[in-house]
Short mmCIF file of C-alpha atoms and ligand atoms in Angstrom, two decimals:
data_model
loop_
_atom_site.label_atom_id
_atom_site.label_comp_id
_atom_site.label_asym_id
_atom_site.label_seq_id
_atom_site.Cartn_x
_atom_site.Cartn_y
_atom_site.Cartn_z
CA UNK A 1 3.60 -3.66 -46.58
CA UNK A 2 4.78 -1.28 -44.19
CA UNK A 3 4.79 2.11 -44.09
CA UNK A 4 6.78 4.63 -43.10
CA UNK A 5 5.97 6.81 -40.42
CA UNK A 6 5.94 9.62 -42.72
CA UNK A 7 3.70 7.48 -44.77
CA UNK A 8 1.41 6.45 -42.25
CA UNK A 9 1.20 9.96 -41.11
CA UNK A 10 -0.36 11.46 -43.97
CA UNK A 11 -3.07 8.88 -44.53
CA UNK A 12 -3.94 9.71 -40.10
CA UNK A 13 -3.66 13.18 -40.97
CA UNK A 14 -5.82 12.84 -43.87
CA UNK A 15 -8.62 11.04 -41.14
CA UNK A 16 -8.16 14.01 -38.99
CA UNK A 17 -6.00 12.90 -36.20
CA UNK A 18 -4.15 15.31 -34.59
CA UNK A 19 -0.05 15.59 -35.75
CA UNK A 20 2.87 17.53 -37.03
CA UNK A 21 3.62 16.08 -40.17
CA UNK A 22 6.99 17.23 -40.79
CA UNK A 23 9.22 16.97 -43.73
CA UNK A 24 11.69 14.30 -44.73
CA UNK A 25 15.24 14.86 -45.58
CA UNK A 26 18.02 13.04 -47.33
CA UNK A 27 20.81 15.06 -46.43
CA UNK A 28 22.09 17.43 -43.24
CA UNK A 29 21.50 20.12 -45.51
CA UNK A 30 17.51 19.34 -46.45
CA UNK A 31 16.77 18.39 -42.75
CA UNK A 32 18.80 22.37 -41.69
CA UNK A 33 16.62 23.81 -44.29
CA UNK A 34 13.20 22.01 -43.08
CA UNK A 35 13.82 23.23 -39.54
CA UNK A 36 13.93 26.17 -40.52
CA UNK A 37 11.25 26.48 -42.38
CA UNK A 38 9.35 24.39 -39.57
CA UNK A 39 10.88 26.56 -36.67
CA UNK A 40 13.31 24.74 -34.42
CA UNK A 41 13.06 23.46 -32.23
CA UNK A 42 12.59 20.17 -33.98
CA UNK A 43 12.70 15.80 -33.38
CA UNK A 44 15.25 14.72 -36.38
CA UNK A 45 13.55 11.19 -36.81
CA UNK A 46 14.88 7.75 -38.69
CA UNK A 47 12.59 6.44 -41.59
CA UNK A 48 13.10 2.97 -41.24
CA UNK A 49 10.42 0.22 -41.20
CA UNK A 50 11.85 -1.31 -37.57
CA UNK A 51 10.69 -0.11 -34.33
CA UNK A 52 13.30 1.06 -30.98
CA UNK A 53 14.76 3.60 -33.24
CA UNK A 54 14.67 5.61 -30.34
CA UNK A 55 16.70 3.41 -28.34
CA UNK A 56 18.89 2.94 -31.34
CA UNK A 57 19.87 6.54 -31.46
CA UNK A 58 17.18 7.66 -34.72
CA UNK A 59 15.27 10.04 -32.86
CA UNK A 60 16.98 13.13 -31.72
CA UNK A 61 15.84 16.36 -30.69
CA UNK A 62 17.27 19.55 -32.25
CA UNK A 63 17.52 23.17 -30.59
CA UNK A 64 18.45 25.14 -33.88
CA UNK A 65 18.47 24.49 -37.56
CA UNK A 66 22.59 23.33 -37.25
CA UNK A 67 21.62 21.24 -34.20
CA UNK A 68 19.03 19.51 -37.09
CA UNK A 69 21.76 19.29 -39.54
CA UNK A 70 24.46 17.79 -37.05
CA UNK A 71 21.66 15.28 -35.85
CA UNK A 72 20.67 14.25 -39.26
CA UNK A 73 24.32 14.01 -40.01
CA UNK A 74 24.29 11.55 -36.97
CA UNK A 75 21.40 9.08 -38.37
CA UNK A 76 21.89 8.78 -42.06
CA UNK A 77 23.67 5.86 -42.09
CA UNK A 78 23.29 4.70 -39.37
CA UNK A 79 22.46 0.76 -38.76
CA UNK A 80 19.11 0.08 -37.32
CA UNK A 81 18.92 -3.78 -36.82
CA UNK A 82 20.02 -4.21 -40.05
CA UNK A 83 18.62 -1.59 -42.04
CA UNK A 84 21.14 1.53 -43.58
CA UNK A 85 19.06 5.05 -42.63
CA UNK A 86 18.51 6.66 -46.22
CA UNK A 87 15.70 9.33 -45.16
CA UNK A 88 14.75 11.15 -41.60
CA UNK A 89 11.54 12.95 -40.64
CA UNK A 90 12.42 16.13 -39.53
CA UNK A 91 9.24 17.47 -36.92
CA UNK A 92 8.85 20.16 -34.64
CA UNK A 93 9.28 18.58 -31.15
CA UNK A 94 6.78 17.78 -28.85
CA UNK A 95 6.83 18.52 -25.14
CA UNK A 96 5.39 15.46 -23.77
CA UNK A 97 3.27 15.20 -20.51
CA UNK A 98 2.43 11.86 -20.52
CA UNK A 99 2.69 9.47 -23.70
CA UNK A 100 0.08 6.23 -24.41
CA UNK A 101 0.09 3.39 -26.37
CA UNK A 102 -2.95 3.27 -28.93
CA UNK A 103 -3.92 0.71 -31.76
CA UNK A 104 -5.84 -1.38 -33.84
CA UNK A 105 -4.87 -4.90 -34.69
CA UNK A 106 -7.21 -7.34 -37.19
CA UNK A 107 -7.55 -10.02 -33.98
CA UNK A 108 -8.07 -12.83 -36.16
CA UNK A 109 -9.29 -15.19 -33.09
CA UNK A 110 -11.31 -12.59 -32.20
CA UNK A 111 -12.39 -12.12 -36.23
CA UNK A 112 -13.11 -8.17 -35.56
CA UNK A 113 -10.78 -5.08 -35.80
CA UNK A 114 -9.65 -4.84 -31.95
CA UNK A 115 -8.50 -1.75 -30.11
CA UNK A 116 -5.41 -2.20 -28.01
CA UNK A 117 -4.40 0.52 -25.75
CA UNK A 118 -2.05 1.01 -22.93
CA UNK A 119 -1.22 4.03 -20.68
CA UNK A 120 2.72 2.72 -20.53
CA UNK A 121 2.86 4.37 -24.05
CA UNK A 122 6.82 5.27 -25.74
CA UNK A 123 7.93 1.44 -25.01
CA UNK A 124 7.23 -1.58 -27.87
CA UNK A 125 4.08 -3.05 -27.11
CA UNK A 126 5.45 -6.47 -26.99
CA UNK A 127 7.33 -5.57 -23.81
CA UNK A 128 4.41 -4.24 -21.97
CA UNK A 129 2.57 -7.30 -22.64
CA UNK A 130 5.45 -9.26 -21.02
CA UNK A 131 5.71 -7.49 -18.35
CA UNK A 132 2.60 -5.57 -17.22
CA UNK A 133 -0.74 -7.74 -19.33
CA UNK A 134 -2.95 -5.56 -16.66
CA UNK A 135 -1.81 -2.60 -18.19
CA UNK A 136 -2.75 -3.32 -21.34
CA UNK A 137 -7.34 -2.81 -22.56
CA UNK A 138 -8.37 -5.42 -25.72
CA UNK A 139 -11.44 -4.65 -27.17
CA UNK A 140 -12.80 -6.03 -30.01
CA UNK A 141 -15.43 -4.39 -32.05
CA UNK A 142 -18.33 -4.95 -34.07
CA UNK A 143 -17.40 -5.99 -37.69
CA UNK A 144 -20.25 -4.03 -39.27
CA UNK A 145 -21.24 -0.72 -36.76
CA UNK A 146 -17.26 -0.77 -36.10
CA UNK A 147 -15.97 1.52 -33.93
CA UNK A 148 -18.79 2.76 -31.59
CA UNK A 149 -18.80 6.10 -28.97
CA UNK A 150 -19.14 4.58 -26.28
CA UNK A 151 -16.48 2.53 -26.95
CA UNK A 152 -13.82 5.46 -27.48
CA UNK A 153 -15.19 6.74 -23.39
CA UNK A 154 -14.74 2.94 -22.78
CA UNK A 155 -10.83 3.27 -23.65
CA UNK A 156 -10.21 7.00 -22.53
CA UNK A 157 -11.38 6.11 -19.20
CA UNK A 158 -9.12 3.14 -18.85
CA UNK A 159 -6.27 5.28 -20.21
CA UNK A 160 -7.21 8.37 -17.79
CA UNK A 161 -7.43 10.30 -20.67
CA UNK A 162 -7.88 14.32 -18.80
CA UNK A 163 -12.01 15.21 -18.97
CA UNK A 164 -11.01 18.01 -21.31
CA UNK A 165 -9.26 16.09 -23.92
CA UNK A 166 -12.04 13.18 -24.18
CA UNK A 167 -13.23 14.77 -26.91
CA UNK A 168 -10.23 14.82 -28.87
CA UNK A 169 -9.59 11.51 -27.82
CA UNK A 170 -12.36 10.42 -29.52
CA UNK A 171 -11.83 12.60 -33.21
CA UNK A 172 -8.32 10.18 -32.43
CA UNK A 173 -9.59 7.15 -32.27
CA UNK A 174 -12.49 7.69 -35.29
CA UNK A 175 -9.50 8.87 -37.37
CA UNK A 176 -7.40 5.70 -36.61
CA UNK A 177 -10.02 3.41 -37.40
CA UNK A 178 -10.96 4.96 -40.17
CA UNK A 179 -7.74 4.55 -41.49
CA UNK A 180 -7.06 1.55 -40.74
CA UNK A 181 -10.72 0.30 -42.53
CA UNK A 182 -10.46 2.57 -45.78
CA UNK A 183 -6.59 1.66 -46.50
CA UNK A 184 -7.52 -1.82 -46.16
CA UNK A 185 -4.93 -1.71 -42.99
CA UNK A 186 -3.84 -5.20 -40.86
CA UNK A 187 -2.53 -2.78 -38.06
CA UNK A 188 -2.46 0.92 -37.53
CA UNK A 189 -1.04 2.10 -34.35
CA UNK A 190 0.41 5.24 -32.58
CA UNK A 191 3.20 4.83 -30.28
CA UNK A 192 3.28 7.06 -28.60
CA UNK A 193 -0.29 9.30 -28.82
CA UNK A 194 1.14 12.14 -26.26
CA UNK A 195 -0.80 14.94 -24.27
CA UNK A 196 1.80 17.78 -24.50
CA UNK A 197 2.42 19.85 -21.56
CA UNK A 198 0.45 22.63 -23.13
CA UNK A 199 -2.32 20.79 -22.88
CA UNK A 200 -3.02 19.06 -26.38
CA UNK A 201 -3.44 15.55 -27.52
CA UNK A 202 -1.01 14.89 -30.45
CA UNK A 203 0.12 11.27 -32.34
CA UNK A 204 3.93 11.54 -32.24
CA UNK A 205 4.44 8.53 -33.52
CA UNK A 206 2.41 5.94 -36.49
CA UNK A 207 2.71 2.57 -38.00
CA UNK A 208 0.59 1.12 -41.07
CA UNK A 209 0.91 -2.38 -42.35
CA UNK A 210 -1.23 -2.79 -45.04
CA UNK A 211 -3.06 -5.98 -46.09
CA UNK A 212 -0.84 -6.93 -49.22
CA UNK A 213 -4.08 -9.08 -50.80
CA UNK A 214 -5.99 -5.42 -50.62
CA UNK A 215 -3.05 -3.57 -52.55
CA UNK A 216 -4.52 -3.28 -55.80
CA UNK A 217 -8.09 -1.59 -54.26
CA UNK A 218 -5.30 1.32 -53.47
CA UNK A 219 -2.97 2.67 -56.05
CA UNK A 220 -2.76 5.36 -54.23
CA UNK A 221 -1.35 3.82 -51.23
CA UNK A 222 0.76 1.46 -53.72
CA UNK A 223 2.81 4.24 -54.48
CA UNK A 224 4.03 4.39 -50.75
CA UNK A 225 5.88 1.47 -51.05
CA UNK A 226 9.81 1.86 -49.52
CA UNK A 227 11.79 -0.63 -52.55
CA UNK A 228 14.91 0.18 -50.64
CA UNK A 229 13.57 -1.63 -47.42
CA UNK A 230 12.53 -4.94 -49.84
CA UNK A 231 14.20 -8.01 -50.39
CA UNK A 232 15.15 -7.27 -54.21
CA UNK A 233 13.98 -10.76 -54.66
CA UNK A 234 10.96 -10.28 -53.08
CA UNK A 235 10.68 -7.29 -55.36
CA UNK A 236 11.58 -9.85 -58.68
CA UNK A 237 9.11 -11.93 -57.31
CA UNK A 238 5.82 -9.66 -57.68
CA UNK A 239 6.96 -8.22 -60.40
CA UNK A 240 7.19 -12.20 -62.09
CA UNK A 241 3.91 -12.27 -60.87
CA UNK A 242 5.23 -15.59 -58.23
CA UNK A 243 4.94 -15.55 -54.71
CA UNK A 244 8.24 -15.73 -52.47
CA UNK A 245 9.37 -15.49 -49.06
CA UNK A 246 13.12 -15.58 -49.00
CA UNK A 247 13.99 -17.44 -45.62
CA UNK A 248 17.29 -18.97 -44.14
CA UNK A 249 18.18 -22.30 -45.17
CA UNK A 250 19.64 -24.13 -48.14
CA UNK A 251 17.06 -25.92 -50.41
CA UNK A 252 15.45 -23.81 -52.73
CA UNK A 253 11.61 -24.42 -52.99
CA UNK A 254 9.70 -24.39 -56.72
CA UNK A 255 6.09 -25.60 -56.04
CA UNK A 256 2.81 -24.99 -57.69
CA UNK A 257 0.29 -23.56 -54.85
CA UNK A 258 0.50 -22.24 -51.13
CA UNK A 259 -0.94 -25.01 -49.33
CA UNK A 260 1.46 -27.38 -50.97
CA UNK A 261 4.63 -24.78 -50.14
CA UNK A 262 4.11 -24.84 -46.94
CA UNK A 263 3.72 -28.42 -46.87
CA UNK A 264 7.30 -29.08 -49.19
CA UNK A 265 8.53 -27.18 -46.37
CA UNK A 266 7.05 -28.79 -43.33
CA UNK A 267 8.59 -32.19 -45.09
CA UNK A 268 12.41 -30.92 -46.11
CA UNK A 269 12.46 -29.84 -42.32
CA UNK A 270 11.09 -33.02 -40.94
CA UNK A 271 13.89 -34.69 -43.38
CA UNK A 272 16.65 -32.37 -41.65
CA UNK A 273 17.05 -30.23 -43.63
CA UNK A 274 15.80 -26.10 -44.07
CA UNK A 275 14.19 -24.30 -46.68
CA UNK A 276 15.81 -21.15 -48.14
CA UNK A 277 12.19 -19.69 -49.41
CA UNK A 278 8.45 -20.01 -49.45
CA UNK A 279 7.40 -20.23 -53.41
CA UNK A 280 4.48 -20.18 -54.77
CA UNK A 281 4.76 -20.38 -58.60
CA UNK A 282 0.79 -20.12 -59.61
CA UNK A 283 -0.85 -21.95 -62.35
CA UNK A 284 0.11 -23.22 -65.72
CA UNK A 285 3.68 -22.84 -65.03
CA UNK A 286 5.39 -22.19 -68.37
CA UNK A 287 9.09 -22.21 -69.08
CA UNK A 288 9.60 -18.64 -68.60
CA UNK A 289 8.41 -18.33 -65.41
CA UNK A 290 9.72 -21.48 -64.53
CA UNK A 291 13.16 -19.79 -65.55
CA UNK A 292 12.48 -16.86 -63.29
CA UNK A 293 11.34 -18.64 -60.36
CA UNK A 294 14.85 -20.55 -60.81
CA UNK A 295 16.89 -16.89 -61.03
CA UNK A 296 14.81 -16.32 -57.65
CA UNK A 297 16.08 -19.01 -55.87
CA UNK A 298 19.40 -19.53 -56.91
CA UNK A 299 19.93 -15.75 -56.61
CA UNK A 300 20.11 -16.93 -52.74
CA UNK A 301 23.88 -17.76 -52.06
CA UNK A 302 22.66 -20.28 -49.57
CA UNK A 303 21.06 -22.11 -51.69
CA UNK A 304 22.60 -25.64 -52.67
CA UNK A 305 20.24 -27.70 -53.65
CA UNK A 306 16.40 -27.33 -55.25
CA UNK A 307 13.40 -29.14 -55.17
CA UNK A 308 10.71 -28.80 -57.25
CA UNK A 309 7.01 -30.04 -56.33
CA UNK A 310 4.56 -29.94 -58.93
CA UNK A 311 1.09 -31.24 -58.79
CA UNK A 312 -0.15 -31.31 -62.00
CA UNK A 313 -3.92 -30.58 -62.90
CA UNK A 314 -4.70 -28.33 -65.03
CA UNK A 315 -1.22 -27.54 -65.77
CA UNK A 316 0.38 -31.08 -67.60
CA UNK A 317 3.31 -32.51 -65.86
CA UNK A 318 5.26 -33.13 -69.40
CA UNK A 319 5.33 -29.32 -70.18
CA UNK A 320 6.35 -28.18 -66.24
CA UNK A 321 9.30 -30.91 -67.45
CA UNK A 322 10.18 -29.58 -70.69
CA UNK A 323 9.96 -25.76 -68.90
CA UNK A 324 12.26 -27.45 -66.03
CA UNK A 325 15.05 -28.65 -69.08
CA UNK A 326 14.49 -25.65 -70.96
CA UNK A 327 15.02 -22.48 -68.08
CA UNK A 328 17.96 -25.11 -66.68
CA UNK A 329 19.73 -24.55 -69.45
CA UNK A 330 19.71 -20.32 -69.48
CA UNK A 331 20.79 -20.77 -65.54
CA UNK A 332 24.00 -19.18 -65.07
CA UNK A 333 24.85 -21.15 -61.22
CA UNK A 334 23.87 -25.09 -61.44
CA UNK A 335 23.09 -27.12 -58.63
CA UNK A 336 21.37 -30.24 -57.53
CA UNK A 337 17.54 -30.66 -58.62
CA UNK A 338 15.16 -33.07 -57.37
CA UNK A 339 12.01 -32.96 -58.92
CA UNK A 340 8.29 -34.90 -58.32
CA UNK A 341 5.62 -34.14 -60.53
CA UNK A 342 2.37 -36.03 -59.93
CA UNK A 343 -0.86 -35.39 -61.47
CA UNK A 344 -1.74 -34.88 -65.48
CA UNK A 345 0.82 -36.22 -67.59
CA UNK A 346 3.39 -37.01 -64.64
CA UNK A 347 3.93 -41.02 -66.11
CA UNK A 348 4.87 -37.80 -69.73
CA UNK A 349 7.32 -36.58 -67.82
CA UNK A 350 9.57 -39.38 -66.01
CA UNK A 351 11.50 -39.96 -69.53
CA UNK A 352 12.39 -35.96 -70.20
CA UNK A 353 13.33 -35.11 -66.84
CA UNK A 354 15.14 -38.64 -67.03
CA UNK A 355 17.26 -37.50 -69.76
CA UNK A 356 18.43 -34.10 -68.61
CA UNK A 357 19.81 -35.99 -65.65
CA UNK A 358 17.53 -34.61 -63.13
CA UNK A 359 17.13 -36.41 -60.07
CA UNK A 360 13.25 -37.22 -59.43
CA UNK A 361 11.07 -38.90 -57.00
CA UNK A 362 7.95 -39.95 -56.76
CA UNK A 363 6.66 -39.25 -53.22
CA UNK A 364 7.65 -35.59 -50.91
CA UNK A 365 8.88 -37.73 -48.41
CA UNK A 366 11.66 -39.24 -50.75
CA UNK A 367 11.82 -35.73 -52.99
CA UNK A 368 12.65 -33.95 -49.23
CA UNK A 369 15.24 -36.58 -48.79
CA UNK A 370 17.28 -36.25 -51.96
CA UNK A 371 17.29 -32.92 -51.66
CA UNK A 372 18.08 -32.62 -47.79
CA UNK A 373 21.07 -35.77 -48.83
CA UNK A 374 22.07 -33.21 -51.81
CA UNK A 375 22.92 -31.13 -49.68
CA UNK A 376 24.70 -32.98 -47.60
CA UNK A 377 27.10 -34.71 -50.14
CA UNK A 378 27.62 -31.43 -51.48
CA UNK A 379 29.02 -29.61 -48.18
P1 GDP B 401 10.23 4.20 -32.26
O1 GDP B 401 11.57 4.57 -30.98
O2 GDP B 401 11.02 3.92 -33.41
O3 GDP B 401 8.83 4.08 -31.62
O4 GDP B 401 9.96 5.65 -32.45
P2 GDP B 401 9.10 7.37 -31.62
O5 GDP B 401 8.89 7.76 -33.04
O6 GDP B 401 8.08 6.51 -30.97
O7 GDP B 401 10.33 8.09 -30.69
C1 GDP B 401 10.94 7.32 -29.15
C2 GDP B 401 10.91 8.24 -28.46
O8 GDP B 401 11.46 9.23 -28.64
C3 GDP B 401 9.30 8.66 -28.17
O9 GDP B 401 8.67 7.72 -27.23
C4 GDP B 401 9.39 10.16 -27.24
O10 GDP B 401 9.95 9.88 -25.84
C5 GDP B 401 10.72 10.33 -28.20
N1 GDP B 401 10.10 11.15 -28.77
C6 GDP B 401 9.85 11.72 -30.17
N2 GDP B 401 9.48 12.46 -30.69
C7 GDP B 401 9.34 13.48 -29.80
C8 GDP B 401 9.12 15.18 -29.10
O11 GDP B 401 9.01 15.31 -30.55
N3 GDP B 401 9.38 15.31 -28.28
C9 GDP B 401 10.06 14.88 -27.60
N4 GDP B 401 10.45 15.23 -26.04
N5 GDP B 401 10.17 13.96 -26.92
C10 GDP B 401 10.13 12.64 -28.61
MN1 MN B 402 7.47 4.84 -31.25
#
């Protein structure tokens, strides 16, 4: 789960990272009053979960409260990479002497939380990685002892942090690290971390991405979720206890088990089709859950066929078949459905599916080919 800048800053501030928290506003008038309270000049910043807001016109300086209201009016409603801006952050404007990039990621290859640092801050790190990879330092942290003082010194030297700010830089890195570890993050970055003209370190922009699987441990962070920026279908799936990721293809997939779902998507592609989603319905797929999955899949107007691939273990094939037939009868919209059920009670499932005139398949290759054929004949 990605957190908005102002939420990420809340977490960093809790762990002692120096920054101007500012105030959020959803109307120009609120932005004006925030600027009055904060004291102009301020910066007005679009709160959307995409990078490059500055370049897209989503970050603007304002010299007076009236100016802040005008900038907010320009930014609210702006479309940044297909996201409409609803909220802005109003914060004291900083005078920048230098911008740095400082981030922590979970590096799966190194099996360690890893520092990424660059003196070319402000620009996206992916850009620096392409154009000037030598300008980036990567430093893996020990999984048990974590961030060590010699490592913060090493990063400070690499970046060329002025000597009088090295102690403060240590505070920033420790705070970033604690924010990462204590919120079970996958990524925490400050970009830019700046040295101001009056010689202070400040985190001007922040981005934290949380590990979804660890969210149940953090009810306070779950509340930071921004439902405005999530796919409605993914929200519905989470509520139904279904793992779902929307994609751009035409073949809806309903599968039990994440690995089997991945395999199903691969075989759809191999057969010349494009999956419309990843969907793992989980264990014991009863009629109500199957119905919820159908609704979520068919809510996507691109879907022209559904491939149902169920491996019966504890889940019995005939129960799933009944569930499919029952759930299908409640649907508003119908598309060709190809069903492959194997494992426990697969034989008992067959007559149920045949009676409901669903397309059946014995192998996964066959199922994928039939789903692709159904889409082709329908268009
Ligand atoms: P991003 O484009 O989405 O990463 O948004 P940022 O918050 O990083 O802002 C983009 C750029 O705007 C920064 O790299 C700075 O150069 C500039 N900027 C942001 N806040 C301030 C500020 O308070 N004062 C000044 N002078 N520039 C700012
Ligand atoms: Mn930034």
